[in-house]
Amino acid sequence: MIRDITIGQYYPADSVLHRLDPRTKFIGTFIYLVSLFVADSFWGYVIATCFLAGLIILSKVPVKFMLKGLKPLFIILLITVVFNLFLVPGEVIWSFGFLKLTKEGIAQAIKIGIRLIYLVIGSSIMTLTTTPNQLTDGLERILHPLNKIHVPVHEISMMMSIALRFIPILLEETDKIMKAQIARGADFESGNLIQKAKGLIPLLVPLFISAFRRADDLAMAMEARCYHGGDDRTQMKPLVYKSRDYVAYGIVIVYLGIDIAVRVLL
Amino acid sequence: MSLKLEHVTYTYNPGTAYEMHALKDISLEIPAGQFVGIIGHTGSGKSTLIQHFNGLMCPTSGVVSYKEENIWQEGYSLKRLRSQVGLVFQYPEHQLFEADVLSDVCFGPKNQGLSNEEAEKKAIEALQQVGLKEKYYKSSPFELSGGQKRRVAIAGVLAMEPEVLILDEPTAGLDPKGRDEILDQIAYLHEQRKITVILVSHSMEDIARYVDRILVMNKGEKAFDGTPKEVFAHYKELEQIGLAAPQITYIMNELQAAGLPCDCSAITVEEAKASILKALERRKND
Amino acid sequence: MEIIKSRKLKYEYIKYDDNGQPCESYTAVKDVDLDVKAGQFISILGHNGSGKSTLAKHINALLLPTEGSIWIDGTDTKSVEELWKIRQKAGMVFQNPDNQIIGTVVEEDVGFGPENMGIPTGKIWKRVDKSLESVGMTAFRHRSPNKLSGGQKQRVAIAGVLAMHPKCIILDEPTAMLDPNGRKEVLAAVHELNKTEGITVILITHYMEEVIDSDKVFVMDQGQVVMEGTPREIFSRVEELKKYRLDVPQVTLLAHELKKAGVDLPDGILTTKELVDKLCH
């Protein structure tokens, strides 16, 4: 059913990575992404591969879920690789008209390809092991200092978590409205683009009205439960670093150090 | 001239961990002109069932036919079926979208390809039949009361001149008077238009006095199917599946158990009153 | 002392035109005098649009009276500095179960109120545990609210209010969108709270069966309280209730009809058992 659609792509499992503090995962992922750009040599990629393989094993998430995340990016990946293949100047190996395949091009294409794939897998490990809620919490805490320059961090994260709660409800509602209108002979499929867009009005009007109504109701329910913004608010599940988080930070920093060392020394 | 389901099964997410049978081997026939009540609690499969009647859902296995024609055969026009078998969903808010009531009711007839004038004629006729006063025709449907919105929603389907009218919980959220008014209106429509009416509800009391036949759904299966009197005779079994017969059924049964010989098949207050008065009379004479 | 007291309460909805000038007004509630004692189970009956929801929103200061006053546990709702205290004391459960649950996990939603009140983390957990237990939802604490039934969602909403340690709970048509099983489930939970924890309950509804067990019933029509009394007193006035677009349980109606036909029966019979006893003594 439509309610079973998971937002984000959290994969429930019991692993060390699942238990880590979302902040650790955020910052760890960021460092990993940086490291991919630091690693520019053969050995650099070997280290990155080992590190990624280690993460995949630790996460207990089946590899096929990680590869799923690559699907939508396939076209971008292909274009990037093809561009690099043919447009990097250098020693020509093979040519066809204006297309020249160069040795440097091949090397560059492979590097970019690997980098992109690792980048996507690396970040999907984070989203697969962290619930959307934890992600929002983590983000709120990491961005907390921005409060000083009047960025409403708490409000933004509250909005994100409300959106997460209501997306499945609104999806289901969309389904119901469509059915109600189809029963009245509405057609959401045929016709040209303009007709199709016009055909959406009977769906969008009730959906928007309902969404605003829900927003209104929810605002009242929140006020009734003493919600008054982020000031003086305590947390039921405050984020607290545990020893495993410090260990994780240690590992990530050592990894980055090796990466830099390899780049500088080799 | 009838709606027919033969061995219809519907399964959500077949072959996955979320597999769920919403309908299990349902066979039934609804002849033209009947007034049928479908009862069951949430998740009993009653909503899934009615969506099979007008082709909004396709059975996983089994055959749905209307007027002896399989609605899922090649070349069958589902669009035409949907104007013959009208379905009004539970929340009028899910279908009202136009700036005024009249245009909203015209939506269906226009989708049938009628001209603006013809559509408007049909719409006005439908609005009159659901008992909405003319002064509301140009108001925004969103400013109406719950009962009025429901009337507009029903008119929106009625304007397509269906032969079968299916209503999903038309009384949900209405106050007692509003509930009675809508049900009376529906009974009137059934009488006037001579159409088949299928009423989905979870309240036995509401529909007992209107319908010819009650279909009780439980866990995707047909639990009972018969006249209200036949179905309520099983009031103890109904209770086991989380439904209750009208309070009158209980009163009559308990009175009889306590030694007052009255008619246990009475389902309305009027019938019960007549039967009890008769029994009391007899007791006095003995 | 009364936990809820109002005198000459009046509320007007005002419509503004495009220039922000008031153009139309509509009186939703007028001349309402309420006196509710701590620990009572009160029902407010009325058809849709009778003003009962507007009245409910005054009890926890979501709306402030246009005229007159309402006091919650001795505090006038107009005193701005006491606003959060009033909302903590008088918790509110709304009609639509989906539109009042904020958390994406049941237990987090129950913790939302205490978080807003600034309760320390450890105590929030204690309150959440206890509240979930009181409504029998402990087994569902890690679930997503989207996967619960209507009745379960309403119980979560009640737990969310309980976690704020209120003195009274106002339920604004909590069962209007539920099926009969959900309605029973929610009512049972509310009665339990009233009995075991002594929480004052204000139940707003138009289902007559739901008010039978209350201590006192108010009937509203056109913004005014038009009837007031015990359920038995109220239900013995069948014709009057019909005038206010309400009805009575079938058993009460049947007894009323029999009485009119000359059978010797008392007024306001509420249960099947009563009627059977009286007819077959």
PDB file of C-alpha atoms in Angstrom, chain C residues 96-192:
ATOM      1  CA  ASN C  96      -9.086  14.317  13.513  1.00  0.00           C
ATOM      2  CA  PRO C  97      -6.552  11.807  14.824  1.00  0.00           C
ATOM      3  CA  ASP C  98      -4.111  12.464  11.976  1.00  0.00           C
ATOM      4  CA  ASN C  99      -3.971  16.210  12.417  1.00  0.00           C
ATOM      5  CA  GLN C 100      -2.852  16.281  16.037  1.00  0.00           C
ATOM      6  CA  ILE C 101      -0.025  13.775  16.169  1.00  0.00           C
ATOM      7  CA  ILE C 102       3.274  15.548  15.672  1.00  0.00           C
ATOM      8  CA  GLY C 103       5.877  12.850  16.250  1.00  0.00           C
ATOM      9  CA  THR C 104       6.859  10.260  13.665  1.00  0.00           C
ATOM     10  CA  VAL C 105       7.159   7.654  16.430  1.00  0.00           C
ATOM     11  CA  VAL C 106       4.421   7.085  19.033  1.00  0.00           C
ATOM     12  CA  GLU C 107       6.597   7.646  22.118  1.00  0.00           C
ATOM     13  CA  GLU C 108       8.150  10.791  20.667  1.00  0.00           C
ATOM     14  CA  ASP C 109       4.715  12.226  20.102  1.00  0.00           C
ATOM     15  CA  VAL C 110       3.726  11.594  23.703  1.00  0.00           C
ATOM     16  CA  GLY C 111       6.910  13.356  24.793  1.00  0.00           C
ATOM     17  CA  PHE C 112       6.133  16.452  22.719  1.00  0.00           C
ATOM     18  CA  GLY C 113       4.098  18.245  25.396  1.00  0.00           C
ATOM     19  CA  PRO C 114       6.600  17.733  28.247  1.00  0.00           C
ATOM     20  CA  GLU C 115       9.435  18.829  25.914  1.00  0.00           C
ATOM     21  CA  ASN C 116       7.591  22.090  25.296  1.00  0.00           C
ATOM     22  CA  MET C 117       7.120  22.558  29.028  1.00  0.00           C
ATOM     23  CA  GLY C 118      10.851  22.211  29.600  1.00  0.00           C
ATOM     24  CA  ILE C 119      10.683  19.037  31.706  1.00  0.00           C
ATOM     25  CA  PRO C 120      14.114  17.401  32.215  1.00  0.00           C
ATOM     26  CA  THR C 121      14.845  14.409  29.959  1.00  0.00           C
ATOM     27  CA  GLY C 122      14.670  11.699  32.633  1.00  0.00           C
ATOM     28  CA  LYS C 123      11.303  12.891  33.861  1.00  0.00           C
ATOM     29  CA  ILE C 124       9.935  13.074  30.321  1.00  0.00           C
ATOM     30  CA  TRP C 125      10.640   9.363  29.927  1.00  0.00           C
ATOM     31  CA  LYS C 126       8.838   8.560  33.171  1.00  0.00           C
ATOM     32  CA  ARG C 127       5.818  10.572  32.110  1.00  0.00           C
ATOM     33  CA  VAL C 128       5.777   9.007  28.645  1.00  0.00           C
ATOM     34  CA  ASP C 129       5.987   5.476  30.081  1.00  0.00           C
ATOM     35  CA  LYS C 130       3.171   6.115  32.507  1.00  0.00           C
ATOM     36  CA  SER C 131       0.906   7.883  30.005  1.00  0.00           C
ATOM     37  CA  LEU C 132       1.288   5.163  27.400  1.00  0.00           C
ATOM     38  CA  GLU C 133       0.480   2.599  30.036  1.00  0.00           C
ATOM     39  CA  SER C 134      -2.658   4.446  31.179  1.00  0.00           C
ATOM     40  CA  VAL C 135      -4.147   4.277  27.684  1.00  0.00           C
ATOM     41  CA  GLY C 136      -2.834   0.783  26.989  1.00  0.00           C
ATOM     42  CA  MET C 137      -0.530   1.756  24.152  1.00  0.00           C
ATOM     43  CA  THR C 138       2.828   0.696  25.599  1.00  0.00           C
ATOM     44  CA  ALA C 139       3.175  -2.137  23.086  1.00  0.00           C
ATOM     45  CA  PHE C 140       2.966   0.358  20.234  1.00  0.00           C
ATOM     46  CA  ARG C 141       5.513   2.865  21.509  1.00  0.00           C
ATOM     47  CA  HIS C 142       8.060   2.349  18.742  1.00  0.00           C
ATOM     48  CA  ARG C 143       5.503   2.275  15.923  1.00  0.00           C
ATOM     49  CA  SER C 144       4.818   4.944  13.364  1.00  0.00           C
ATOM     50  CA  PRO C 145       1.465   6.650  14.082  1.00  0.00           C
ATOM     51  CA  ASN C 146       0.560   6.194  10.414  1.00  0.00           C
ATOM     52  CA  LYS C 147       0.249   2.460  10.926  1.00  0.00           C
ATOM     53  CA  LEU C 148      -2.224   2.647  13.809  1.00  0.00           C
ATOM     54  CA  SER C 149      -6.010   2.410  13.670  1.00  0.00           C
ATOM     55  CA  GLY C 150      -8.136   5.493  14.328  1.00  0.00           C
ATOM     56  CA  GLY C 151      -8.938   4.427  17.881  1.00  0.00           C
ATOM     57  CA  GLN C 152      -5.275   3.765  18.636  1.00  0.00           C
ATOM     58  CA  LYS C 153      -4.271   7.147  17.244  1.00  0.00           C
ATOM     59  CA  GLN C 154      -6.788   8.859  19.504  1.00  0.00           C
ATOM     60  CA  ARG C 155      -5.409   6.954  22.485  1.00  0.00           C
ATOM     61  CA  VAL C 156      -1.936   8.187  21.571  1.00  0.00           C
ATOM     62  CA  ALA C 157      -3.329  11.717  21.423  1.00  0.00           C
ATOM     63  CA  ILE C 158      -4.839  11.231  24.892  1.00  0.00           C
ATOM     64  CA  ALA C 159      -1.501   9.919  26.195  1.00  0.00           C
ATOM     65  CA  GLY C 160       0.155  13.014  24.706  1.00  0.00           C
ATOM     66  CA  VAL C 161      -2.137  15.195  26.790  1.00  0.00           C
ATOM     67  CA  LEU C 162      -1.766  13.021  29.913  1.00  0.00           C
ATOM     68  CA  ALA C 163       2.014  13.396  29.809  1.00  0.00           C
ATOM     69  CA  MET C 164       1.496  17.092  30.532  1.00  0.00           C
ATOM     70  CA  HIS C 165      -0.162  16.148  33.857  1.00  0.00           C
ATOM     71  CA  PRO C 166      -3.389  18.049  33.219  1.00  0.00           C
ATOM     72  CA  LYS C 167      -6.184  18.522  35.715  1.00  0.00           C
ATOM     73  CA  CYS C 168      -8.809  18.229  33.062  1.00  0.00           C
ATOM     74  CA  ILE C 169      -9.043  16.890  29.540  1.00  0.00           C
ATOM     75  CA  ILE C 170     -11.336  18.325  26.902  1.00  0.00           C
ATOM     76  CA  LEU C 171     -12.183  15.949  24.070  1.00  0.00           C
ATOM     77  CA  ASP C 172     -13.656  17.704  21.054  1.00  0.00           C
ATOM     78  CA  GLU C 173     -15.654  15.051  19.177  1.00  0.00           C
ATOM     79  CA  PRO C 174     -12.860  12.515  19.598  1.00  0.00           C
ATOM     80  CA  THR C 175     -14.911   9.706  18.071  1.00  0.00           C
ATOM     81  CA  ALA C 176     -16.552  11.441  15.111  1.00  0.00           C
ATOM     82  CA  MET C 177     -14.122   9.928  12.618  1.00  0.00           C
ATOM     83  CA  LEU C 178     -13.908   6.462  14.181  1.00  0.00           C
ATOM     84  CA  ASP C 179     -15.776   3.241  13.610  1.00  0.00           C
ATOM     85  CA  PRO C 180     -17.859   1.693  16.431  1.00  0.00           C
ATOM     86  CA  ASN C 181     -14.929  -0.346  17.783  1.00  0.00           C
ATOM     87  CA  GLY C 182     -12.647   2.687  17.820  1.00  0.00           C
ATOM     88  CA  ARG C 183     -15.332   4.680  19.586  1.00  0.00           C
ATOM     89  CA  LYS C 184     -15.720   2.099  22.323  1.00  0.00           C
ATOM     90  CA  GLU C 185     -11.956   1.869  22.748  1.00  0.00           C
ATOM     91  CA  VAL C 186     -11.516   5.613  23.163  1.00  0.00           C
ATOM     92  CA  LEU C 187     -14.468   6.019  25.518  1.00  0.00           C
ATOM     93  CA  ALA C 188     -13.286   3.165  27.698  1.00  0.00           C
ATOM     94  CA  ALA C 189      -9.866   4.813  27.975  1.00  0.00           C
ATOM     95  CA  VAL C 190     -11.399   8.161  28.924  1.00  0.00           C
ATOM     96  CA  HIS C 191     -13.696   6.680  31.569  1.00  0.00           C
ATOM     97  CA  GLU C 192     -10.762   4.793  33.025  1.00  0.00           C
TER      98      GLU C 192
END
